Amino acid sequence: ESEGQLKQFLEAHGVCTEGFGQGSAKSLAHLLNELRGESCFLEIDDTAVETPSSTRVLRIVEPVFIRLCWRTKVLVQETQRFPDGRTRMRKMLLAEKKEPSDGGGLFTTVVRALHEELGIAPDQLQQKGVLKYRTDSYHFELERIDSPSYPGLTSIYRTHHVQVDILEEGVELLKD
């Protein structure tokens, strides 16, 4: 379970890791942390080719895109800063990977995301009158694409799109 072992595993299954940690791509260490934190997992796609040495590895991840709304306004994440100091432009809805520890469902993932990205305590976010999870706006899609975060590593995205409205009690809490 070391970074070297992960690199060896990926490359043995046809994934070139040279682009990891370059430009806007995430590093091999970041992927290892995702795996350890169970926010993604790897699966061997033995249906892609016939020879085991050419078998591709799939990264399976469940992103949750959060449309956080206050009346007609929607929160957009401008940039993301990596632990090594690099930044990348995002200009997108707040997104967080669903994790096994999110046993309370997608709203639990939303609360964790708002806590991690905005620094607001989960118990404050879960108070009555702060947020409203909109089940009527839920959408799910399944995609298989080359990961922009890990070039050359095909990913299966089980993507959830949710909407959360900021209620009157939440305005002051989320103001800054």
XYZ file of N, CA and C in Angstrom:
528
model
N 0.805 -1.200 0.000
C 0.000 0.000 0.000
C 0.849 1.265 0.000
N 2.012 1.196 -0.586
C 2.846 2.384 -0.680
C 2.631 3.039 -2.045
N 3.147 4.254 -2.176
C 3.045 4.970 -3.444
C 3.744 4.183 -4.555
N 4.903 3.595 -4.226
C 5.648 2.794 -5.200
C 4.874 1.565 -5.642
N 4.207 0.917 -4.706
C 3.409 -0.266 -5.035
C 2.217 0.106 -5.905
N 1.596 1.247 -5.614
C 0.466 1.704 -6.426
C 0.926 1.996 -7.845
N 2.045 2.691 -7.975
C 2.594 3.005 -9.306
C 2.882 1.725 -10.077
N 3.508 0.760 -9.415
C 3.836 -0.514 -10.043
C 2.561 -1.241 -10.494
N 1.544 -1.256 -9.642
C 0.275 -1.895 -9.976
C -0.366 -1.243 -11.197
N -0.460 0.094 -11.180
C -1.089 0.810 -12.293
C -0.351 0.567 -13.598
N 0.961 0.692 -13.568
C 1.745 0.539 -14.797
C 1.724 -0.901 -15.307
N 1.640 -1.870 -14.387
C 1.539 -3.275 -14.796
C 0.216 -3.554 -15.508
N -0.764 -2.674 -15.298
C -2.081 -2.839 -15.919
C -2.358 -1.777 -16.975
N -1.294 -1.241 -17.559
C -1.434 -0.372 -18.716
C -1.698 1.090 -18.450
N -1.527 1.558 -17.216
C -1.753 2.971 -16.904
C -0.407 3.672 -16.745
N -0.128 4.637 -17.593
C 1.096 5.428 -17.500
C 0.857 6.532 -16.469
N 1.703 6.607 -15.464
C 1.507 7.574 -14.374
C 2.365 8.833 -14.519
N 3.062 8.981 -15.640
C 3.957 10.129 -15.823
C 3.254 11.472 -15.726
N 1.989 11.543 -16.123
C 1.250 12.808 -16.100
C 0.672 13.163 -14.736
N 0.725 12.230 -13.802
C 0.183 12.491 -12.468
C 1.038 13.560 -11.783
N 0.378 14.518 -11.133
C 1.090 15.569 -10.410
C 1.682 16.645 -11.306
N 1.327 16.635 -12.582
C 1.826 17.634 -13.532
C 0.686 18.574 -13.926
N 0.978 19.860 -14.029
C -0.055 20.823 -14.417
C -1.224 20.785 -13.454
N -2.423 20.573 -13.977
C -3.617 20.550 -13.121
C -3.975 19.139 -12.645
N -3.144 18.151 -12.995
C -3.418 16.771 -12.577
C -3.009 16.547 -11.123
N -3.724 15.651 -10.475
C -3.408 15.290 -9.094
C -2.253 14.290 -9.085
N -1.563 14.214 -7.961
C -0.382 13.358 -7.829
C -0.765 11.920 -7.490
N 0.217 11.036 -7.638
C 0.040 9.640 -7.249
C -0.248 9.546 -5.747
N 0.407 10.404 -4.958
C 0.167 10.436 -3.507
C -1.283 10.804 -3.212
N -1.848 11.719 -4.011
C -3.242 12.116 -3.824
C -4.171 10.931 -4.110
N -3.876 10.180 -5.185
C -4.682 8.996 -5.496
C -4.585 7.974 -4.368
N -3.387 7.768 -3.840
C -3.215 6.832 -2.732
C -4.046 7.274 -1.528
N -4.073 8.573 -1.244
C -4.894 9.089 -0.141
C -6.377 8.871 -0.402
N -6.820 9.052 -1.659
C -8.223 8.789 -2.001
C -8.567 7.320 -1.742
N -7.656 6.438 -2.135
C -7.888 5.008 -1.935
C -7.919 4.661 -0.453
N -6.980 5.195 0.295
C -6.939 4.937 1.746
C -8.171 5.504 2.440
N -8.636 6.667 1.979
C -9.819 7.295 2.563
C -11.126 6.730 2.027
N -11.028 5.788 1.103
C -12.168 5.119 0.495
C -13.107 6.055 -0.253
N -12.562 7.171 -0.781
C -13.399 8.037 -1.608
C -13.375 7.582 -3.065
N -12.565 6.562 -3.359
C -12.602 5.882 -4.654
C -12.033 4.486 -4.447
N -12.183 3.642 -5.437
C -11.532 2.339 -5.410
C -11.158 1.962 -6.827
N -10.256 1.002 -6.952
C -9.793 0.550 -8.257
C -10.374 -0.821 -8.544
N -10.656 -1.035 -9.828
C -11.237 -2.299 -10.271
C -10.557 -2.676 -11.574
N -10.245 -3.935 -11.746
C -9.639 -4.377 -13.000
C -10.750 -4.625 -14.008
N -10.617 -3.999 -15.175
C -11.599 -4.150 -16.250
C -11.124 -5.276 -17.158
N -11.478 -6.503 -16.817
C -11.014 -7.645 -17.597
C -11.842 -7.881 -18.856
N -12.824 -7.038 -19.102
C -13.613 -7.169 -20.329
C -13.037 -6.338 -21.467
N -12.084 -5.429 -21.155
C -11.565 -4.505 -22.162
C -10.676 -5.188 -23.193
N -9.835 -6.099 -22.752
C -8.896 -6.778 -23.656
C -8.759 -8.237 -23.237
N -8.104 -9.020 -24.077
C -8.010 -10.444 -23.809
C -6.783 -10.853 -23.000
N -5.667 -10.127 -23.093
C -4.456 -10.544 -22.390
C -4.367 -9.868 -21.031
N -4.090 -10.619 -19.968
C -4.030 -10.059 -18.612
C -3.022 -8.919 -18.468
N -1.895 -8.966 -19.185
C -0.893 -7.911 -19.044
C -1.375 -6.582 -19.626
N -2.394 -6.606 -20.464
C -2.921 -5.383 -21.069
C -4.191 -4.893 -20.381
N -4.636 -5.612 -19.364
C -5.876 -5.268 -18.685
C -5.806 -3.854 -18.131
N -6.860 -3.126 -18.269
C -6.933 -1.752 -17.786
C -7.517 -1.715 -16.379
N -7.097 -0.702 -15.659
C -7.625 -0.479 -14.316
C -8.640 0.651 -14.398
N -9.731 0.502 -13.692
C -10.757 1.538 -13.631
C -10.755 2.155 -12.239
N -10.874 3.457 -12.189
C -11.053 4.169 -10.923
C -12.557 4.412 -10.787
N -13.136 3.918 -9.711
C -14.566 4.065 -9.480
C -14.757 5.146 -8.421
N -15.544 6.149 -8.773
C -15.735 7.276 -7.856
C -17.176 7.761 -7.949
N -17.694 8.282 -6.824
C -19.068 8.794 -6.770
C -19.048 10.271 -6.405
N -18.863 11.144 -7.391
C -18.903 12.566 -7.062
C -20.330 13.052 -6.812
N -20.430 14.019 -5.925
C -21.700 14.659 -5.624
C -21.533 16.139 -5.958
N -22.243 16.608 -6.975
C -22.218 18.027 -7.348
C -23.344 18.728 -6.606
N -22.966 19.774 -5.888
C -23.901 20.443 -4.984
C -24.265 21.814 -5.530
N -25.512 21.961 -5.854
C -26.039 23.262 -6.271
C -26.562 23.921 -4.994
N -25.704 24.761 -4.377
C -26.050 25.454 -3.138
C -26.661 26.802 -3.513
N -27.940 26.969 -3.223
C -28.692 28.130 -3.709
C -29.167 29.043 -2.586
N -29.093 30.310 -2.863
C -29.735 31.335 -2.038
C -30.551 32.179 -2.999
N -31.845 32.024 -2.950
C -32.767 32.691 -3.875
C -32.339 32.400 -5.305
N -31.861 33.392 -6.054
C -31.468 33.169 -7.451
C -29.965 32.993 -7.621
N -29.218 32.987 -6.516
C -27.759 32.866 -6.587
C -27.325 31.427 -6.314
N -26.230 31.013 -6.976
C -25.682 29.667 -6.822
C -24.191 29.791 -6.505
N -23.715 29.046 -5.515
C -22.300 29.055 -5.157
C -21.484 28.365 -6.241
N -20.397 29.025 -6.667
C -19.482 28.466 -7.656
C -18.079 28.483 -7.060
N -17.399 27.359 -7.116
C -16.020 27.277 -6.634
C -15.106 27.783 -7.738
N -14.359 28.847 -7.443
C -13.477 29.464 -8.438
C -12.205 28.655 -8.666
N -11.499 28.315 -7.575
C -10.221 27.610 -7.677
C -10.119 26.532 -6.610
N -9.143 25.649 -6.793
C -8.841 24.615 -5.807
C -7.340 24.665 -5.559
N -6.946 24.621 -4.284
C -5.528 24.618 -3.926
C -5.145 23.228 -3.441
N -4.066 22.677 -4.038
C -3.551 21.375 -3.646
C -2.618 21.526 -2.443
N -2.408 20.445 -1.698
C -1.506 20.499 -0.537
C -0.089 20.964 -0.880
N 0.360 20.721 -2.125
C 1.711 21.146 -2.510
C 1.770 22.609 -2.958
N 0.627 23.326 -2.846
C 0.608 24.746 -3.180
C 0.095 25.078 -4.574
N 0.042 24.086 -5.475
C -0.480 24.351 -6.818
C -1.973 24.651 -6.733
N -2.457 25.436 -7.678
C -3.892 25.708 -7.755
C -4.385 25.338 -9.150
N -5.676 25.066 -9.231
C -6.283 24.852 -10.545
C -7.617 25.561 -10.568
N -7.945 26.073 -11.726
C -9.218 26.755 -11.920
C -10.329 25.712 -11.889
N -11.411 26.030 -11.221
C -12.548 25.123 -11.150
C -13.760 25.725 -11.868
N -14.205 26.891 -11.408
C -15.380 27.556 -11.974
C -16.527 26.558 -12.181
N -16.892 25.906 -11.083
C -17.929 24.887 -11.145
C -18.655 24.805 -9.807
N -19.717 24.031 -9.788
C -20.429 23.790 -8.540
C -19.498 23.121 -7.543
N -19.793 23.292 -6.281
C -19.063 22.601 -5.236
C -19.255 21.104 -5.458
N -18.180 20.338 -5.343
C -18.274 18.892 -5.552
C -17.444 18.170 -4.499
N -17.922 17.017 -4.102
C -17.227 16.197 -3.101
C -17.484 14.741 -3.449
N -16.501 13.896 -3.191
C -16.686 12.471 -3.434
C -17.467 11.848 -2.274
N -18.455 11.028 -2.610
C -19.209 10.296 -1.598
C -18.291 9.233 -1.014
N -18.309 9.096 0.299
C -17.447 8.138 0.984
C -18.297 7.162 1.793
N -17.751 5.982 2.089
C -18.501 5.010 2.904
C -18.922 5.572 4.259
N -18.136 6.502 4.801
C -18.485 7.089 6.101
C -19.712 8.000 6.019
N -20.144 8.316 4.803
C -21.338 9.148 4.611
C -22.589 8.273 4.708
N -22.697 7.529 5.778
C -23.777 6.574 5.965
C -25.156 7.196 5.974
N -25.241 8.504 6.200
C -26.532 9.164 6.251
C -27.058 9.554 4.885
N -26.397 9.139 3.826
C -26.847 9.460 2.476
C -26.199 10.705 1.914
N -26.765 11.218 0.848
C -26.170 12.339 0.129
C -26.150 13.637 0.936
N -27.139 13.853 1.795
C -27.120 15.073 2.608
C -25.918 15.063 3.553
N -25.522 13.885 4.017
C -24.327 13.767 4.860
C -23.088 14.184 4.061
N -23.029 13.798 2.802
C -21.919 14.209 1.930
C -21.937 15.720 1.746
N -23.111 16.299 1.570
C -23.247 17.748 1.416
C -22.724 18.469 2.664
N -23.122 18.014 3.821
C -22.684 18.634 5.078
C -21.163 18.537 5.215
N -20.602 17.366 4.888
C -19.144 17.194 4.957
C -18.444 18.129 3.985
N -18.984 18.266 2.780
C -18.393 19.156 1.776
C -18.406 20.607 2.250
N -19.526 21.059 2.773
C -19.623 22.440 3.251
C -18.694 22.672 4.444
N -18.559 21.661 5.276
C -17.634 21.763 6.407
C -16.186 21.871 5.901
N -15.805 20.976 4.980
C -14.426 20.966 4.468
C -14.100 22.210 3.641
N -15.015 22.651 2.805
C -14.736 23.761 1.894
C -15.003 25.131 2.499
N -15.976 25.224 3.389
C -16.344 26.528 3.941
C -16.014 26.672 5.426
N -15.608 25.567 6.055
C -15.202 25.629 7.455
C -16.342 25.794 8.454
N -17.538 25.395 8.080
C -18.702 25.516 8.967
C -18.940 24.171 9.649
N -19.119 24.206 10.955
C -19.303 22.982 11.733
C -20.544 22.219 11.282
N -20.426 20.889 11.157
C -21.565 20.075 10.723
C -22.820 20.255 11.575
N -22.654 20.378 12.891
C -23.847 20.518 13.745
C -24.579 21.827 13.465
N -23.856 22.874 13.074
C -24.507 24.142 12.708
C -25.275 23.992 11.396
N -24.689 23.279 10.449
C -25.324 23.088 9.149
C -26.593 22.237 9.245
N -26.635 21.346 10.232
C -27.773 20.437 10.366
C -28.882 20.977 11.259
N -28.720 22.192 11.761
C -29.778 22.783 12.578
C -31.004 23.073 11.721
N -32.153 22.991 12.347
C -33.408 23.254 11.658
C -33.418 24.686 11.113
N -33.892 24.820 9.890
C -34.036 26.138 9.278
C -32.791 26.676 8.599
N -31.701 25.884 8.525
C -30.453 26.347 7.899
C -30.395 25.957 6.423
N -30.604 24.669 6.138
C -30.524 24.157 4.769
C -31.735 23.284 4.456
N -32.095 23.261 3.193
C -33.165 22.363 2.749
C -32.630 21.532 1.591
N -32.576 20.214 1.782
C -32.161 19.285 0.735
C -33.341 19.054 -0.192
N -33.151 19.319 -1.478
C -34.239 19.269 -2.459
C -34.266 17.923 -3.186
N -35.036 16.987 -2.678
C -35.122 15.675 -3.318
C -35.747 15.771 -4.717
N -36.545 16.806 -4.952
C -37.200 16.975 -6.255
C -36.224 17.398 -7.351
N -35.008 17.804 -6.986
C -34.012 18.261 -7.965
C -32.886 17.252 -8.174
N -33.009 16.057 -7.603
C -31.953 15.048 -7.697
C -31.844 14.488 -9.112
N -30.587 14.259 -9.547
C -30.317 13.654 -10.850
C -29.093 12.752 -10.712
N -29.082 11.615 -11.412
C -27.962 10.675 -11.373
C -27.539 10.356 -12.794
N -26.206 10.221 -12.994
C -25.713 9.779 -14.297
C -24.481 8.905 -14.109
N -24.256 8.032 -15.057
C -23.135 7.112 -15.048
C -22.285 7.408 -16.280
N -20.976 7.678 -16.049
C -20.087 8.015 -17.156
C -18.797 7.213 -17.060
N -18.235 6.915 -18.202
C -16.916 6.276 -18.279
C -16.032 7.207 -19.103
N -15.072 7.858 -18.437
C -14.212 8.816 -19.134
C -12.773 8.744 -18.619
N -11.862 9.286 -19.409
C -10.481 9.426 -18.971
C -10.466 10.532 -17.923
N -9.931 10.247 -16.766
C -9.965 11.193 -15.654
C -9.078 12.402 -15.899
N -9.628 13.633 -15.800
C -8.785 14.822 -15.908
C -7.851 14.957 -14.705
N -8.236 14.373 -13.577
C -7.398 14.431 -12.377
C -6.221 13.472 -12.465
N -6.410 12.342 -13.147
C -5.375 11.320 -13.288
C -5.310 10.890 -14.754
N -4.569 11.637 -15.586
C -4.519 11.353 -17.028
C -4.103 9.913 -17.319
N -4.877 9.255 -18.180
C -4.582 7.885 -18.558
C -5.289 6.846 -17.710
N -5.892 7.274 -16.621
C -6.629 6.354 -15.751
C -8.120 6.513 -16.036
N -8.694 5.508 -16.674
C -10.112 5.558 -16.989
C -10.919 5.504 -15.700
N -11.920 6.345 -15.620
C -12.741 6.409 -14.416
C -14.206 6.172 -14.741
N -14.862 5.500 -13.827
C -16.312 5.339 -13.875
C -16.855 6.319 -12.844
N -17.626 7.281 -13.307
C -18.221 8.277 -12.423
C -19.696 7.933 -12.208
N -20.042 7.683 -10.966
C -21.435 7.490 -10.561
C -21.851 8.826 -9.951
N -22.265 9.727 -10.816
C -22.418 11.131 -10.435
C -23.818 11.460 -9.931
N -23.840 12.118 -8.768
C -25.076 12.589 -8.154
C -25.110 14.108 -8.273
N -26.234 14.657 -8.697
C -26.441 16.105 -8.746
C -27.555 16.413 -7.748
N -27.228 17.255 -6.767
C -28.213 17.591 -5.737
C -28.344 19.105 -5.615
N -29.465 19.530 -5.093
C -29.674 20.947 -4.805
C -29.984 21.107 -3.331
N -29.334 22.094 -2.733
C -29.566 22.442 -1.335
C -29.833 23.937 -1.287
N -30.955 24.307 -0.717
C -31.309 25.720 -0.582
C -30.883 26.229 0.784
N -30.354 27.430 0.808
C -30.025 28.095 2.066
C -31.310 28.748 2.553
N -31.739 28.394 3.766
C -32.953 28.963 4.349
C -32.593 30.194 5.176
N -33.608 30.895 5.657
C -33.398 32.153 6.395
C -32.407 32.008 7.547
N -32.520 30.918 8.315
C -31.627 30.699 9.461
C -30.186 30.469 9.017
N -29.979 30.065 7.769
C -28.637 29.761 7.272
C -27.914 30.924 6.648
N -28.617 32.015 6.389
C -28.014 33.147 5.692
C -26.798 33.689 6.447
N -26.961 33.972 7.737
C -25.841 34.512 8.526
C -24.689 33.509 8.634
N -25.031 32.253 8.785
C -24.034 31.206 8.917
C -23.169 31.085 7.671
N -23.781 31.224 6.512
C -23.088 31.054 5.235
C -22.708 32.382 4.575
N -22.917 33.473 5.244
C -22.740 34.810 4.670
C -21.326 35.062 4.158
N -20.325 34.739 4.949
C -18.952 35.022 4.537
C -18.473 33.984 3.556
